[in-house]
Structure formats: C-alpha cells, structure tokens
Amino acid sequence: MWNFILMLAVIVASLTGFNWLMGYRKNHLQIDLDDRYMDYNEYVRALKSELRSQGKDVDYLGDRTFKIDGKSYMFIERNVTMGGVPLQRAIFKPIKS
C-alpha cells in the first residue's frame, strides 16, 4: 500500500516538475516553431514573426528581453525530446517591474 502511494506521489511530482519547466504557468507564453534554429538572430526573427502573426505587438530589446503588448518578458529556450523528436520551445516569462 505504501509503495503504491509513494509511486503515485513520484509520478505526480515528476509531471508537475516537467510542466513547470516547459512554461505551463500563469502569464507565461509558449511558442513551438516548426523549424529548429541554431542561429540565435534567426530564432529571434522567427519568434517575432510568429508573435506578430498571432496579432501581438512585439519588440526585441536585446539581452533576451522582449516587449510584447506593452509588457516585458524574458525569453527562455528549452530543448527536450518528445517521442524521440527534438522540440525547441520558446518560453516568455513576465518580468516584474
């Protein structure tokens, strides 16, 4: 019985931790692009283009900081393997002023 409870707790903690790392939090924005970008400048251009296609007003301020719809966000990149396919995810974390 205790083994089952412990195993269930480990599974819940693992899923919660994974979701937290992948940016599934309040006020965070996540973008998954179809292509992989090795050049940072191309990646930033692709992110700006995607955000604009979503109807957002976006400016890149430098040093991984974006201004999206008047709010400042820090850009975080995550690379994980999902089902054997690498996923490059952009997470935009709000900067508290």
Short mmCIF file of C-alpha atoms in Angstrom, two decimals:
data_model
loop_
_atom_site.label_atom_id
_atom_site.label_comp_id
_atom_site.label_asym_id
_atom_site.label_seq_id
_atom_site.Cartn_x
_atom_site.Cartn_y
_atom_site.Cartn_z
CA MET A 1 0.00 0.00 0.00
CA TRP A 2 2.76 2.45 0.95
CA ASN A 3 4.68 1.55 -2.20
CA PHE A 4 1.67 2.49 -4.33
CA ILE A 5 1.23 5.83 -2.55
CA LEU A 6 4.95 6.59 -2.88
CA MET A 7 4.93 5.65 -6.58
CA LEU A 8 1.86 7.82 -7.19
CA ALA A 9 3.50 10.77 -5.39
CA VAL A 10 6.67 10.40 -7.50
CA ILE A 11 4.63 10.33 -10.73
CA VAL A 12 2.62 13.43 -9.75
CA ALA A 13 5.79 15.30 -8.71
CA SER A 14 7.52 14.35 -11.98
CA LEU A 15 4.63 15.54 -14.15
CA THR A 16 4.28 18.75 -12.16
CA GLY A 17 8.02 19.46 -12.45
CA PHE A 18 8.04 18.78 -16.18
CA ASN A 19 5.06 21.11 -16.77
CA TRP A 20 6.74 23.82 -14.68
CA LEU A 21 9.96 23.54 -16.71
CA MET A 22 8.06 23.69 -20.00
CA GLY A 23 6.47 27.02 -19.08
CA TYR A 24 2.92 25.99 -18.27
CA ARG A 25 2.43 28.73 -15.69
CA LYS A 26 0.17 31.73 -15.27
CA ASN A 27 1.03 34.68 -17.57
CA HIS A 28 3.76 32.77 -19.42
CA LEU A 29 3.71 32.48 -23.20
CA GLN A 30 4.98 29.37 -25.02
CA ILE A 31 5.83 29.05 -28.68
CA ASP A 32 6.82 25.89 -30.54
CA LEU A 33 8.08 26.55 -34.05
CA ASP A 34 8.12 24.00 -36.88
CA ASP A 35 11.80 24.59 -37.70
CA ARG A 36 14.87 24.31 -35.47
CA TYR A 37 17.09 27.36 -35.21
CA MET A 38 20.79 27.15 -34.40
CA ASP A 39 21.49 30.83 -35.12
CA TYR A 40 20.14 33.00 -32.28
CA ASN A 41 19.37 36.00 -34.52
CA GLU A 42 17.31 33.87 -36.92
CA TYR A 43 15.49 32.37 -33.94
CA VAL A 44 14.60 35.84 -32.61
CA ARG A 45 13.34 36.90 -36.05
CA ALA A 46 11.19 33.76 -36.29
CA LEU A 47 9.76 34.35 -32.81
CA LYS A 48 8.93 37.97 -33.62
CA SER A 49 7.26 36.86 -36.85
CA GLU A 50 5.19 34.20 -35.06
CA LEU A 51 4.11 36.61 -32.31
CA ARG A 52 3.09 39.21 -34.91
CA SER A 53 1.09 36.58 -36.81
CA GLN A 54 -0.79 35.98 -33.53
CA GLY A 55 -1.72 39.67 -33.53
CA LYS A 56 0.72 40.76 -30.83
CA ASP A 57 2.77 43.95 -30.84
CA VAL A 58 6.37 42.79 -30.30
CA ASP A 59 9.82 44.38 -30.00
CA TYR A 60 13.12 42.71 -29.17
CA LEU A 61 15.01 44.85 -26.65
CA GLY A 62 18.18 42.76 -26.56
CA ASP A 63 19.68 40.57 -23.82
CA ARG A 64 16.82 38.02 -24.17
CA THR A 65 14.20 40.64 -23.35
CA PHE A 66 11.07 41.14 -25.42
CA LYS A 67 8.32 43.71 -25.09
CA ILE A 68 5.03 42.04 -26.05
CA ASP A 69 1.83 44.07 -26.00
CA GLY A 70 3.47 46.62 -23.68
CA LYS A 71 4.72 44.07 -21.12
CA SER A 72 8.33 42.98 -20.67
CA TYR A 73 9.17 39.29 -20.95
CA MET A 74 12.38 37.31 -20.52
CA PHE A 75 12.95 34.74 -23.26
CA ILE A 76 13.89 31.22 -22.09
CA GLU A 77 14.70 28.43 -24.54
CA ARG A 78 14.05 24.78 -23.75
CA ASN A 79 15.10 21.79 -25.85
CA VAL A 80 13.53 18.44 -24.97
CA THR A 81 12.85 15.19 -26.75
CA MET A 82 9.16 14.41 -27.17
CA GLY A 83 8.52 10.94 -28.52
CA GLY A 84 12.03 10.77 -30.00
CA VAL A 85 11.65 14.10 -31.83
CA PRO A 86 13.55 17.12 -30.50
CA LEU A 87 11.32 20.04 -29.53
CA GLN A 88 12.62 23.61 -29.36
CA ARG A 89 10.30 25.68 -27.18
CA ALA A 90 10.42 29.40 -26.50
CA ILE A 91 9.03 30.43 -23.12
CA PHE A 92 8.35 34.08 -22.37
CA LYS A 93 8.42 34.74 -18.63
CA PRO A 94 6.93 38.04 -17.43
CA ILE A 95 9.43 40.43 -15.86
CA LYS A 96 8.12 42.00 -12.69
CA SER A 97 8.91 45.68 -12.52
#
